[in-house]
Short mmCIF file of C-alpha atoms and ligand atoms in Angstrom, two decimals:
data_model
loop_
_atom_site.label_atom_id
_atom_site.label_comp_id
_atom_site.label_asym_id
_atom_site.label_seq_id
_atom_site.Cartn_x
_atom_site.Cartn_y
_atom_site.Cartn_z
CA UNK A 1408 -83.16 48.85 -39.71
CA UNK A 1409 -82.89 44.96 -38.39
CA UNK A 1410 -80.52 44.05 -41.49
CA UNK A 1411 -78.29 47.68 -41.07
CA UNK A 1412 -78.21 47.01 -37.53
CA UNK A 1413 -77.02 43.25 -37.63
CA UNK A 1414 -73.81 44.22 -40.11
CA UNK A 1415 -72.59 46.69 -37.61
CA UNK A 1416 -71.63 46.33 -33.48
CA UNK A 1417 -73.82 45.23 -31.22
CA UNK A 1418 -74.22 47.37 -27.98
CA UNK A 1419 -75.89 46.74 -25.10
CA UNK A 1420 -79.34 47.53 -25.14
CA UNK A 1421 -79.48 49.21 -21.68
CA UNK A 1422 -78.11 51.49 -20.35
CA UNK A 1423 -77.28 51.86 -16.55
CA UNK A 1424 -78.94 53.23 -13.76
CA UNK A 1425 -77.24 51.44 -9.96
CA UNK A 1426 -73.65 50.50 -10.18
CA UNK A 1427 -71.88 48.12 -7.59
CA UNK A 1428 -67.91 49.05 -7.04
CA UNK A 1429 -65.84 46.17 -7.68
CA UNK A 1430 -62.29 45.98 -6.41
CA UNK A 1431 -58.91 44.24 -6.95
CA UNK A 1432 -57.12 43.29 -4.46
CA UNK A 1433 -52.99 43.35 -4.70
CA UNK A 1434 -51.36 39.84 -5.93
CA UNK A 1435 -49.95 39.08 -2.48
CA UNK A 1436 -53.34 38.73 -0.83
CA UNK A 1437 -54.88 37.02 -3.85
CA UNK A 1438 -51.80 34.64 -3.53
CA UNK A 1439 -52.84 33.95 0.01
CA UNK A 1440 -56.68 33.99 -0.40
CA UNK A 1441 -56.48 31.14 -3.15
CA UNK A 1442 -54.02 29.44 -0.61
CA UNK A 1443 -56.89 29.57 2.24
CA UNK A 1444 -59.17 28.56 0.24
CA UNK A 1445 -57.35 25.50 -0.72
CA UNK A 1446 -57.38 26.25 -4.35
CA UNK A 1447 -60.72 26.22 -5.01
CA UNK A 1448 -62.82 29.22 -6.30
CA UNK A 1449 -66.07 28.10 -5.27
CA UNK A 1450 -64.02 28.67 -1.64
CA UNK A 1451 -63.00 32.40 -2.12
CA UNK A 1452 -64.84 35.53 -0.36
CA UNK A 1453 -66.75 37.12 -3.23
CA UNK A 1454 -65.06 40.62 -1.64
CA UNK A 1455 -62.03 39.19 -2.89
CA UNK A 1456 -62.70 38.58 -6.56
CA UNK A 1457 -62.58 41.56 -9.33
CA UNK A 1458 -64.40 40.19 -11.98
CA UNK A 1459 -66.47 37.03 -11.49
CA UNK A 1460 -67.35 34.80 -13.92
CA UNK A 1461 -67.71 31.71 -11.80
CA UNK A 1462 -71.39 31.28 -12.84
CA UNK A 1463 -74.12 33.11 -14.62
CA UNK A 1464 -76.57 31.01 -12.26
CA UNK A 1465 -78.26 33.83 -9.95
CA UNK A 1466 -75.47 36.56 -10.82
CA UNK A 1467 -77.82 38.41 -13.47
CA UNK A 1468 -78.50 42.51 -12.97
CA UNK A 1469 -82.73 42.47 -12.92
CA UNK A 1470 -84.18 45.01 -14.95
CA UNK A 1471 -85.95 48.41 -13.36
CA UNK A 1472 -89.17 46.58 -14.45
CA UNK A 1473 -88.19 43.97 -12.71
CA UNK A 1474 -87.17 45.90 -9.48
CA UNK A 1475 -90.90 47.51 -9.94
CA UNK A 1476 -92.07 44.19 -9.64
CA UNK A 1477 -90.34 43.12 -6.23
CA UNK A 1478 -92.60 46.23 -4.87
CA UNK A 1479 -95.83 44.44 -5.71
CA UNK A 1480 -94.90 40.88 -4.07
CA UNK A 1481 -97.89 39.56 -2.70
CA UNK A 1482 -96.39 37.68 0.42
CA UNK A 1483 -99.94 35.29 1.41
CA UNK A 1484 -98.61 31.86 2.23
CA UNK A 1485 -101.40 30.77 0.01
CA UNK A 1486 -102.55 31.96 -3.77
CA UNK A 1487 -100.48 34.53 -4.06
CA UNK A 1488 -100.87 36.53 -7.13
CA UNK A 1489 -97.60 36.60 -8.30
CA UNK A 1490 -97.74 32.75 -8.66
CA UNK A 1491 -100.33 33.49 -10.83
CA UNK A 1492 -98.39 35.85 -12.93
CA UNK A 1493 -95.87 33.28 -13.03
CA UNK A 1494 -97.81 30.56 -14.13
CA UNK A 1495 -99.64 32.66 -17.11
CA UNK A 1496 -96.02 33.29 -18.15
CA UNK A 1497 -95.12 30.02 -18.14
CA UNK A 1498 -98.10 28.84 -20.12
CA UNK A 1499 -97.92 31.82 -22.66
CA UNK A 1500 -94.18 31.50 -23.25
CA UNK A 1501 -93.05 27.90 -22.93
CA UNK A 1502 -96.68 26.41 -23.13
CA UNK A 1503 -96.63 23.25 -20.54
CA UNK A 1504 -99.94 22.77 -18.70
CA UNK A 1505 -98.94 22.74 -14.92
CA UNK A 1506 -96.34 24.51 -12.99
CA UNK A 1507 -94.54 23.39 -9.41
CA UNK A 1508 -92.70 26.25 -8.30
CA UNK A 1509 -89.26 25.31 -6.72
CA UNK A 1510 -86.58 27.03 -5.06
CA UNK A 1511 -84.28 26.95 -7.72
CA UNK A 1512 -83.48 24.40 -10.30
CA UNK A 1513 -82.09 21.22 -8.79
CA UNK A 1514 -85.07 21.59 -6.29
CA UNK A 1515 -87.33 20.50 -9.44
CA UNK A 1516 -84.49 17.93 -10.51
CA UNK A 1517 -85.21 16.33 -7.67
CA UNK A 1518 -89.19 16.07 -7.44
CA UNK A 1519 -88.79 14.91 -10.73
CA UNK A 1520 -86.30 12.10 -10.39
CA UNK A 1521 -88.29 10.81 -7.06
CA UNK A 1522 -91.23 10.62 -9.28
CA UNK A 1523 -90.11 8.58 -11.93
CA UNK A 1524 -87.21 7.21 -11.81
CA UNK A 1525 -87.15 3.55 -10.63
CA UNK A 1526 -84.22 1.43 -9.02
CA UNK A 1527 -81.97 -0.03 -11.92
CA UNK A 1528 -83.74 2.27 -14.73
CA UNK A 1529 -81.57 4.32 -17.14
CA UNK A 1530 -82.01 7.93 -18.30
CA UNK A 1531 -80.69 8.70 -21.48
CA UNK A 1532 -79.46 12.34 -21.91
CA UNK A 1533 -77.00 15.28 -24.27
CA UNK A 1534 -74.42 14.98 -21.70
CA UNK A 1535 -74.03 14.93 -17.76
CA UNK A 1536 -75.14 18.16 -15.64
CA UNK A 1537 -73.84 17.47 -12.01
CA UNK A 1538 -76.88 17.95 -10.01
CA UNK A 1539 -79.01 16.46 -12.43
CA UNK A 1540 -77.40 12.99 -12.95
CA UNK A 1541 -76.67 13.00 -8.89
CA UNK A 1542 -80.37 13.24 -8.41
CA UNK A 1543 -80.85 10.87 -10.98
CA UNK A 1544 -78.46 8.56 -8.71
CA UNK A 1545 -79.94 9.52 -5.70
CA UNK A 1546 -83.16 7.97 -7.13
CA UNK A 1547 -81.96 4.72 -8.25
CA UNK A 1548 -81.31 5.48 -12.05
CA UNK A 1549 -78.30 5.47 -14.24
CA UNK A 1550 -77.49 8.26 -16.36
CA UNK A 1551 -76.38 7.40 -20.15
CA UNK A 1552 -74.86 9.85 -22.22
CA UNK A 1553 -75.75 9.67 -25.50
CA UNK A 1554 -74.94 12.74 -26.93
CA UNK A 1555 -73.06 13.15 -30.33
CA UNK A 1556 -69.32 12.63 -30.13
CA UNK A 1557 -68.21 15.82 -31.50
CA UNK A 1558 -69.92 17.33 -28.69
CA UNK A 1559 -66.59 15.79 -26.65
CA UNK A 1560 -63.93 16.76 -28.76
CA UNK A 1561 -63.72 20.54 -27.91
CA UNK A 1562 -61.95 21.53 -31.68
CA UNK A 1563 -64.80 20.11 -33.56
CA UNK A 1564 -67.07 23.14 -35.36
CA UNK A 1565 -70.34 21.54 -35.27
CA UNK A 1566 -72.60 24.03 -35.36
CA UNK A 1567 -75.25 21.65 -32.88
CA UNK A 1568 -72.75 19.78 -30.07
CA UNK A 1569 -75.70 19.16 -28.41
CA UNK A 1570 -78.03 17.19 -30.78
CA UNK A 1571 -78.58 13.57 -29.51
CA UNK A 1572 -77.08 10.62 -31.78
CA UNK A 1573 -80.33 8.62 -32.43
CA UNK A 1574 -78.36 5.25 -32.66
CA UNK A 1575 -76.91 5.19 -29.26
CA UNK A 1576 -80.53 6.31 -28.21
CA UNK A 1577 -81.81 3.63 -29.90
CA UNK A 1578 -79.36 1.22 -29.09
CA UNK A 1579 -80.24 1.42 -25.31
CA UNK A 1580 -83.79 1.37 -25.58
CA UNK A 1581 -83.19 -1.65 -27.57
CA UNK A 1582 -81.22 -2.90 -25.07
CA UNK A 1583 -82.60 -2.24 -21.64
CA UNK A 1584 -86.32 -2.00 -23.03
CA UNK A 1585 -88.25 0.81 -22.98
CA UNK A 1586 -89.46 -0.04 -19.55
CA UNK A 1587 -86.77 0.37 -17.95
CA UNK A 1588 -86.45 3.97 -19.34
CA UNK A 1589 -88.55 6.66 -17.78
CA UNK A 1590 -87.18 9.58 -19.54
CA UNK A 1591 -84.94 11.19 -21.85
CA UNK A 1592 -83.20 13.75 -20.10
CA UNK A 1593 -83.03 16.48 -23.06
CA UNK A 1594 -80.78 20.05 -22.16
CA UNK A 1595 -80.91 22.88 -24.43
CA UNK A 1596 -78.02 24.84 -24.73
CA UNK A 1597 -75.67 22.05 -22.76
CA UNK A 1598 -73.68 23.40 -20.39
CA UNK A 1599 -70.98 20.83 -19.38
CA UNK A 1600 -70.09 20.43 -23.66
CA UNK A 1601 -69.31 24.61 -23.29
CA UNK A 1602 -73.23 25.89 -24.01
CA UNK A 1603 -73.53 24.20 -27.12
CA UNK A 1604 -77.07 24.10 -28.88
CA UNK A 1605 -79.45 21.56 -29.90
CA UNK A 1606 -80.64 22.08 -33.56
CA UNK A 1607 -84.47 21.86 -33.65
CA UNK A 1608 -84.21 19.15 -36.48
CA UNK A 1609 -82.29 16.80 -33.91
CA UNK A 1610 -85.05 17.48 -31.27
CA UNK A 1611 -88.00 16.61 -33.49
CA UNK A 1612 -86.26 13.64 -34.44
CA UNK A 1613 -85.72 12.28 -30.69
CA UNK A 1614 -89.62 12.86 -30.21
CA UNK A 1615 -89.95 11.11 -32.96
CA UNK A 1616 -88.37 8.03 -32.06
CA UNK A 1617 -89.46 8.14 -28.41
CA UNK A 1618 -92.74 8.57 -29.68
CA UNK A 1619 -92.49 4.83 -31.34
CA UNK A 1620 -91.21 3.51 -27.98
CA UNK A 1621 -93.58 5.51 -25.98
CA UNK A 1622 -91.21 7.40 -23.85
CA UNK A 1623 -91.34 10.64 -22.05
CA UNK A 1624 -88.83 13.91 -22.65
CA UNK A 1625 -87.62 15.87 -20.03
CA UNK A 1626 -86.61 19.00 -20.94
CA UNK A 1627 -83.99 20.84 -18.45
CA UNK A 1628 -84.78 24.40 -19.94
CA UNK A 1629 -82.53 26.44 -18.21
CA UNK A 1630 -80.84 27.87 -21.22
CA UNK A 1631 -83.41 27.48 -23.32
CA UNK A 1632 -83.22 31.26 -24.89
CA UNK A 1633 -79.91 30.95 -25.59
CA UNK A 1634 -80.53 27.76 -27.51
CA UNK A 1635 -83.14 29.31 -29.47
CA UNK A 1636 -80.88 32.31 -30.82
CA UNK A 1637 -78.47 29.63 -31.62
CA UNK A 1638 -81.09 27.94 -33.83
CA UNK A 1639 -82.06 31.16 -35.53
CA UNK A 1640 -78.34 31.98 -36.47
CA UNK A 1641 -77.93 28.15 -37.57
CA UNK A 1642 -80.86 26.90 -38.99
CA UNK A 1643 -81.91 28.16 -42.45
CA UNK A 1644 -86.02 27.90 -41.86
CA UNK A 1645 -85.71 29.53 -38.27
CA UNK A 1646 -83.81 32.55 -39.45
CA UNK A 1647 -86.96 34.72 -39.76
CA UNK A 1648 -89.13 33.26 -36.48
CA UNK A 1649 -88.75 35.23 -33.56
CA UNK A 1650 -86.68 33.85 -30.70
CA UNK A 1651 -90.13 33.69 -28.44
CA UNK A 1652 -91.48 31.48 -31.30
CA UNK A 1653 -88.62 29.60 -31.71
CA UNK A 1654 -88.65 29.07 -27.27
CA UNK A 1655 -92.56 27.95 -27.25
CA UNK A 1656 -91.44 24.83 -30.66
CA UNK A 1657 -88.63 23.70 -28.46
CA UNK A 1658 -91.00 23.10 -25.03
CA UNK A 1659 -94.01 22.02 -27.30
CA UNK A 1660 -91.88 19.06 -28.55
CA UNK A 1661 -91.25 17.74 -24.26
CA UNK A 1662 -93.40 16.28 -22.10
CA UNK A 1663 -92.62 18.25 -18.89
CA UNK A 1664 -89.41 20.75 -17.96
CA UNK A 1665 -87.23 21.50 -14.99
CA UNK A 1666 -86.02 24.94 -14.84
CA UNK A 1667 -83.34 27.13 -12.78
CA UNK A 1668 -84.75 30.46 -13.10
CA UNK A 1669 -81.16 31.47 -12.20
CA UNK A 1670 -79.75 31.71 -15.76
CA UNK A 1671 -81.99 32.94 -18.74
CA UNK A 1672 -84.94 34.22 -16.83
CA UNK A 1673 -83.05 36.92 -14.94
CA UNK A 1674 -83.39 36.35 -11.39
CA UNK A 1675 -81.25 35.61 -8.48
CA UNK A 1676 -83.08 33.10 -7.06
CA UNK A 1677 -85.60 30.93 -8.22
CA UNK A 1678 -86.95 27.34 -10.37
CA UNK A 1679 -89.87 25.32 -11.55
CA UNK A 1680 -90.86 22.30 -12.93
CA UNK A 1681 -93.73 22.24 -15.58
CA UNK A 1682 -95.28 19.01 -16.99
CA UNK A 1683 -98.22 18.55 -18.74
CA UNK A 1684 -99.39 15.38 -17.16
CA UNK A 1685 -102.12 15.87 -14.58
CA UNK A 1686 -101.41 12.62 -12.43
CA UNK A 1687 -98.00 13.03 -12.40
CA UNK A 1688 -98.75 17.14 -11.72
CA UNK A 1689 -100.17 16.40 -9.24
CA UNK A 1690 -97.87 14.14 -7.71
CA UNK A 1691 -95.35 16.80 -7.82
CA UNK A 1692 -97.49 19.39 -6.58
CA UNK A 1693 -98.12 16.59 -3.52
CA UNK A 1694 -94.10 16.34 -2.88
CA UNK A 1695 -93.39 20.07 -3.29
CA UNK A 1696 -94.90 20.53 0.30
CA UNK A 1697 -92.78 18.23 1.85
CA UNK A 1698 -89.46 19.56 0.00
CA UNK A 1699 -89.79 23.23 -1.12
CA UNK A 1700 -92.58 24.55 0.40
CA UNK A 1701 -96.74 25.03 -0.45
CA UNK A 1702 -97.58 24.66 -4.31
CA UNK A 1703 -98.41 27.79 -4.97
CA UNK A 1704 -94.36 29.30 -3.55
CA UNK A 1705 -92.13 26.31 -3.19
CA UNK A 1706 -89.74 28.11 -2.10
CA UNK A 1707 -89.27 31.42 -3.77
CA UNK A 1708 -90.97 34.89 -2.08
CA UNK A 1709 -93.58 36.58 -3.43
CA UNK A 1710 -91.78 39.00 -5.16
CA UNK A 1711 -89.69 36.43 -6.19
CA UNK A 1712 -92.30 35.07 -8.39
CA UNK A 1713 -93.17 38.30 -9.79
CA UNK A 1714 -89.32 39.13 -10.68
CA UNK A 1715 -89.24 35.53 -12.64
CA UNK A 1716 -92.46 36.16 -14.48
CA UNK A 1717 -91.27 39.62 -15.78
CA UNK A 1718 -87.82 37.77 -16.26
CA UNK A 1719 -89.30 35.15 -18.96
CA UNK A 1720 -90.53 37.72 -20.97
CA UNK A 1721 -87.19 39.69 -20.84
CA UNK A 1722 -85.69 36.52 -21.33
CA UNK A 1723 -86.98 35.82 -25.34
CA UNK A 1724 -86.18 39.51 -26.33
CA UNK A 1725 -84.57 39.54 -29.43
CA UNK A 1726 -82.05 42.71 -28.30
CA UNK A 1727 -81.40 40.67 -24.99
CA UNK A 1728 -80.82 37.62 -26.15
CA UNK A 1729 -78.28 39.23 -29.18
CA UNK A 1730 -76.43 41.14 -26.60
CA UNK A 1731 -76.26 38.63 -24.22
CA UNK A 1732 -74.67 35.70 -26.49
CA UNK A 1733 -73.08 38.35 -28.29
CA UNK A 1734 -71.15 39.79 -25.74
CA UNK A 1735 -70.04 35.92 -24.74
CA UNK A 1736 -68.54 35.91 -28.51
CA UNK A 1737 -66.99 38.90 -27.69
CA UNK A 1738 -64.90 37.34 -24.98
CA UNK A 1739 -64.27 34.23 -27.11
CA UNK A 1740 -63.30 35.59 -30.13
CA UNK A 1741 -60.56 37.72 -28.41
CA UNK A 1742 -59.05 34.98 -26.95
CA UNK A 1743 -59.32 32.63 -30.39
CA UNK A 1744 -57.32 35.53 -31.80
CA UNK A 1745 -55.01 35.10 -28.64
CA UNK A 1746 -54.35 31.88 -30.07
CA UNK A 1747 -55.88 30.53 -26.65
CA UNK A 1748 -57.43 26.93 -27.12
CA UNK A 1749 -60.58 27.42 -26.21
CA UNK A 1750 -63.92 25.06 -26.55
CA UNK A 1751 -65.33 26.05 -30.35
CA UNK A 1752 -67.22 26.77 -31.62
CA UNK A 1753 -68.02 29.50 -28.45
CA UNK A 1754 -70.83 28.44 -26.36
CA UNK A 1755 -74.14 30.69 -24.93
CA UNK A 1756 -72.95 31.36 -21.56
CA UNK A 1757 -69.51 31.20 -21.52
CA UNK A 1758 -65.88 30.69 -23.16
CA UNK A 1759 -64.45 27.42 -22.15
CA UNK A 1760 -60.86 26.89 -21.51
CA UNK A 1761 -59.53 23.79 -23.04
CA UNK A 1762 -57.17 23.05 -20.01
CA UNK A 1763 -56.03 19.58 -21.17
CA UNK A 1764 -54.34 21.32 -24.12
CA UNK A 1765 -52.97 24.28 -22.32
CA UNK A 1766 -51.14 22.53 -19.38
CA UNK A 1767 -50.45 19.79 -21.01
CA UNK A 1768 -47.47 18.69 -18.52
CA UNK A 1769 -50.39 17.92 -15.67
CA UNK A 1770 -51.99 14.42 -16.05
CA UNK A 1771 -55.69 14.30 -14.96
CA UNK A 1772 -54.92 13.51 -11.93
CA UNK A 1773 -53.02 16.26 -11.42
CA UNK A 1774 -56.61 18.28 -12.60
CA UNK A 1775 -55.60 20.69 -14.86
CA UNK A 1776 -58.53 22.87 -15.41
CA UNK A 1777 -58.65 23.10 -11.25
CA UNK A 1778 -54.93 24.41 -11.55
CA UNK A 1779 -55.62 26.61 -14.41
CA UNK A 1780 -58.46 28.41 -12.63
CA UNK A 1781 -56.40 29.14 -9.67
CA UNK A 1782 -53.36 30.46 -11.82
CA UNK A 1783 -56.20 32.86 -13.19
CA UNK A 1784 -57.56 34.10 -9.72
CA UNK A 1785 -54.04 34.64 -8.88
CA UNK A 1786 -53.15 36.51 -12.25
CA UNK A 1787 -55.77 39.30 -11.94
CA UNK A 1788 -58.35 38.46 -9.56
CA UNK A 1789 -60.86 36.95 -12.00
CA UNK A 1790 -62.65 33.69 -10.99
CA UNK A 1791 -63.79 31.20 -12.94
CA UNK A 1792 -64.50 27.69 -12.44
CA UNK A 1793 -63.41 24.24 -13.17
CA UNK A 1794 -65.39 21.75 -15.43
CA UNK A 1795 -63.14 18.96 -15.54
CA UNK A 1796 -62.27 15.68 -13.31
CA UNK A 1797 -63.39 17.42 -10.23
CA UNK A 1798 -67.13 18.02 -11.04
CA UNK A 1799 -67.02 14.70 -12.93
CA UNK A 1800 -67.00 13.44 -9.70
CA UNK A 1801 -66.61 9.16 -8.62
CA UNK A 1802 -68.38 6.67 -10.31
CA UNK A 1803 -71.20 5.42 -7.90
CA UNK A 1804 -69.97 1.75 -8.27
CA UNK A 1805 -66.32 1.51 -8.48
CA UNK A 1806 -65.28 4.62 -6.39
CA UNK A 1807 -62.71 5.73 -9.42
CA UNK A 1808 -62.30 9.31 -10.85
CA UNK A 1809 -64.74 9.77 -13.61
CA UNK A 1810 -62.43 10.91 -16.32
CA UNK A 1811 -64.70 13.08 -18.81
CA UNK A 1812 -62.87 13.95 -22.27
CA UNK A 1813 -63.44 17.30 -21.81
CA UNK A 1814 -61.23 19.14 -18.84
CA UNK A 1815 -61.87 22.79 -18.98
CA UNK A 1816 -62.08 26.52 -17.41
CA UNK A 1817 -65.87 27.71 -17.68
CA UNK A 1818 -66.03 31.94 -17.78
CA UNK A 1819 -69.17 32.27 -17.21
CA UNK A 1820 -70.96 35.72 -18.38
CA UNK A 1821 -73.58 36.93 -16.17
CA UNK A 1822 -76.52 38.48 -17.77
CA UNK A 1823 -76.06 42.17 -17.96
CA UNK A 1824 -73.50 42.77 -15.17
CA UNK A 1825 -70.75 43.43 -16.87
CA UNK A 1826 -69.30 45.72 -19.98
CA UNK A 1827 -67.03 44.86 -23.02
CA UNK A 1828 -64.31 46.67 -20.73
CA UNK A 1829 -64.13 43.77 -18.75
CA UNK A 1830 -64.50 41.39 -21.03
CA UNK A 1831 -60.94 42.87 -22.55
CA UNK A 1832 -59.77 42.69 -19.02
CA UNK A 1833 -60.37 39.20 -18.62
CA UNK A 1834 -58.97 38.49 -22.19
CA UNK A 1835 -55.78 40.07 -21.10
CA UNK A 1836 -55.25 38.38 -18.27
CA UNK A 1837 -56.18 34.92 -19.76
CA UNK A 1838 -53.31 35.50 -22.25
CA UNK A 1839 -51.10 36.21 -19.59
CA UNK A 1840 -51.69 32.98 -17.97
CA UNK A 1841 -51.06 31.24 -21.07
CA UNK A 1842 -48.11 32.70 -22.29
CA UNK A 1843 -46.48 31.27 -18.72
CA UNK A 1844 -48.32 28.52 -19.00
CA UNK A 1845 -44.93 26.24 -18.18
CA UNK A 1846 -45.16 27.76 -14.37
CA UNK A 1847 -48.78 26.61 -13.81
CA UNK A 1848 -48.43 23.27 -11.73
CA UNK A 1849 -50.54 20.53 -10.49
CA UNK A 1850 -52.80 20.04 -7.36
CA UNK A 1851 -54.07 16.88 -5.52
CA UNK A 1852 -57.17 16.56 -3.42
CA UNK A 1853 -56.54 17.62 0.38
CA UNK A 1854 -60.36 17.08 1.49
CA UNK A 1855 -63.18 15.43 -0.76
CA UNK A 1856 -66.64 15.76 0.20
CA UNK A 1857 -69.21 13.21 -0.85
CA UNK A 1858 -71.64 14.84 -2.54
CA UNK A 1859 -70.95 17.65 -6.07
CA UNK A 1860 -67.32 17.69 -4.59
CA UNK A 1861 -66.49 20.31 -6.85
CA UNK A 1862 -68.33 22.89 -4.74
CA UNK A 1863 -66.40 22.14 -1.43
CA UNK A 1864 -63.40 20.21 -2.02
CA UNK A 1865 -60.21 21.85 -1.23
CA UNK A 1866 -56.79 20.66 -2.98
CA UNK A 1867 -52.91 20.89 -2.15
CA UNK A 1868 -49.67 21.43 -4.73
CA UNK A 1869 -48.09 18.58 -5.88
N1 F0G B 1096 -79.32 22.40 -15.06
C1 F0G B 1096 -78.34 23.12 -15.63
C2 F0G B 1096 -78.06 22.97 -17.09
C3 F0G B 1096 -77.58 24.01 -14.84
O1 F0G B 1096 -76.63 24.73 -15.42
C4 F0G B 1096 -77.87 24.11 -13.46
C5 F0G B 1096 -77.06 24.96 -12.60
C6 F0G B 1096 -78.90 23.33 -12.93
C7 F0G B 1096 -79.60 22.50 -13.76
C8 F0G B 1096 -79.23 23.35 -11.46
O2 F0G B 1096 -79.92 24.49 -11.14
O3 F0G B 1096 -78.35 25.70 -9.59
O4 F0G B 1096 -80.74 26.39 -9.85
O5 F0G B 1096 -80.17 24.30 -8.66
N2 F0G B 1096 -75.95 25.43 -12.95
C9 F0G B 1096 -75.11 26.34 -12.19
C10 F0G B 1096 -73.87 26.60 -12.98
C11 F0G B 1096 -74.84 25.93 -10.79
O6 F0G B 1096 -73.00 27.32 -12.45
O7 F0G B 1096 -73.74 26.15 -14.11
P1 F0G B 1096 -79.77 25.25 -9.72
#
């Protein structure tokens, strides 16, 4: 049945029981919405997109179990038994010792950072997430990326962009000493390279080698089942384990996680960090109260809780996970046909525009990928969101652009919200942009905030 069932199409494996009309509004007032919102799509009402695919962070339908769930939250401030739930979920399906409930993902990022990262240390890590390395700033610490370099070359095929090149690894530790290293900052499925996987043989071999040098692994897990299907389509000895096996190897090889409940767990709000070091546990549970709120909520409701812990399982389901990554191939195989460049090989959560290659008449300054996501939004009414310059954001020192290799438009799938109908919407109107790609022209900041500027920053034409 498995084998007969993999050769043919996938469908997904739900079917649906509460819709939520979605409308599109006529070109003239997407013109003018875009305009007020000063180009950026983080900046549009949500009433005025048709199909969004700026994120899949919080944006996932919950399941009717799930729904059931929300009925039993147990809203004590204290020991609620949801938390409880949550925690045994934790434990039985990603296996670290303590939990620190957080409010979503970057709350954790942050307890974390505080923790352990020192003034003038360096965190080594698969490539840059935004809130991540500004936390790691915000702390004192230096991020280092020390990724692969095919991982920043968005033609290259390798089939795991996000395995860590051991030399560079070793190189720093060499250089800075290990002491001045309190983590490796280690992302499954890595987000800013276009969801790109990390092989399981890579990841033993970094614990190997911080192993020798005594040094921790962070794990920021919040794509972790996506990774894990990658790893059983890729790697030869993983083909028959099941994706919940393959989940529990990847955490058992870290020392501690942070995790935005947001994206493979299914909820629309919600985080944690887990570590399996009871000092620095309870350190974290200690801070939690000041930032999030009491140990046993940090932030989330109740019901919350219980939605996430039902979510984790849901999460490792082999159907769910081959729908979910499947339908994302969907997408990006439509618009490889297109002849679109596009970030390959296709990522977990998203196709990735290669906007650098598509407008190639805009310099970097000129922020391509920015442009090319506002050319969309006014095309059909689909946002998406830039990953280029603009969330590269300044270097802390200098005050320069950071110019990252990569400059691209993220479509971002949400977890079950959406059919292959759209998907061949949003192909459509992708290939319309490109085919007058020559129109699209340049922007230039208009106001900059200081902090993940991509979020709030609005731009003018040039
Ligand atoms: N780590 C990764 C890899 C993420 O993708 C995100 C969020 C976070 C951490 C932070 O978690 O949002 O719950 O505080 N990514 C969202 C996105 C915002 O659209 O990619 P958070």
């Amino acid at each position: 049945m498995e084998t007969e069932q993999r050769e043919r199409s996938w469908a997904e494996p739900y079917k649906i029981k509460m819709v939520e009309p979605v409308r599109m509004i006529s070109r003239e007032e997407r013109q003018k919405a875009i305009e007020e919102a000063g180009y950026n799509t983080f900046l549009l009402r949500s009433r005025d997109v048709y199909i969004d695919l700026l994120t899949d962070s919080g944006t996932s339908a919950m399941s009717d179990r799930q729904w059931a769930g929300m009925m039993m939250g147990d809203e004590a401030y204290a020991g609620s038994e949801n938390f409880y739930h949550l925690e045994d979920a934790i434990h039985d399906y990603y296996g670290y010792e303590h939990v620190v409930p957080t409010h979503q993902g970057r709350g954790a990022e942050h307890i974390i950072s505080q923790l352990m990262i020192n003034e003038g240390d360096f965190i080594p890590g698969n490539m840059y997430f935004t809130t991540t390395k500004l936390h790691q700033e915000l702390a004192g610490g230096t991020f280092v990326d020390v990724i692969i370099d095919e991982a920043h070359d968005p033609e290259n095929e390798h089939p795991f962009k996000a395995n860590v090149d051991l030399n560079k690894l070793e190189d720093l530790i060499k250089e800075k000493g290990a002491d001045r290293i309190p983590y490796v900052s280690i992302a499954t499925s890595v987000n800013m390279a276009g969801g790109q996987p990390i092989s399981m043989a890579n990841l033993k071999e970094v614990r190997a080698l911080t192993n020798e040098y005594g040094i921790p692994i962070i794990h920021d897990m919040t794509r972790v089942a996506e990774n894990a299907y990658f790893i059983k389509q890729r790697e030869e000895e993983y083909a028959d384990t099941s994706i919940r096996d393959i989940v529990y190897e990847i955490c058992s090889l870290t020392d501690g996680a942070t995790m935005s409940a947001k994206k493979d767990a299914l909820v629309n709000v919600g985080g944690f960090l887990a570590l399996n070091d009871e000092e620095l546990f309870r350190e974290a549970q200690n801070m939690v109260v000041v930032y999030e709120g009491l140990h046993t909520y940090g932030g989330m409701s109740g019901r919350d809780m219980e939605a996430l812990a039902i979510g984790i399982t849901e999460s490792v389901d082999e159907d769910h996970i081959r729908a979910r990554v499947g339908q994302v191939q969907y997408l990006g195989n439509k618009l490889i046909e297109m002849d679109v460049p596009v970030v390959r090989p296709i990522g977990s959560h998203g196709v990735f525009l290669n906007a650098k290659k598509i407008l190639p008449q805009l310099t970097q300054d000129q922020l391509p990928a920015q442009s090319l996501a506002a050319a969309l939004y006014v095309d059909s009414g689909v946002r998406s969101m830039e990953r280029g310059v603009v969330s590269a954001g300044r270097n802390p020192e200098t005050g320069e652009h950071n110019y990252p290799e990569l400059e691209l438009v993220r479509l971002t799938i949400p977890r079950r919200a959406y059919t292959q109908a759209h998907m061949d919407v949003v192909a459509e109107s992708v290939e319309a942009v490109y085919q007058n790609r020559e129109s699209v022209s340049g922007l230039a900041f208009d106001y900059e905030p200081e902090y993940l500027r991509f979020f709030q920053s609005q731009f003018k034409k040039v």
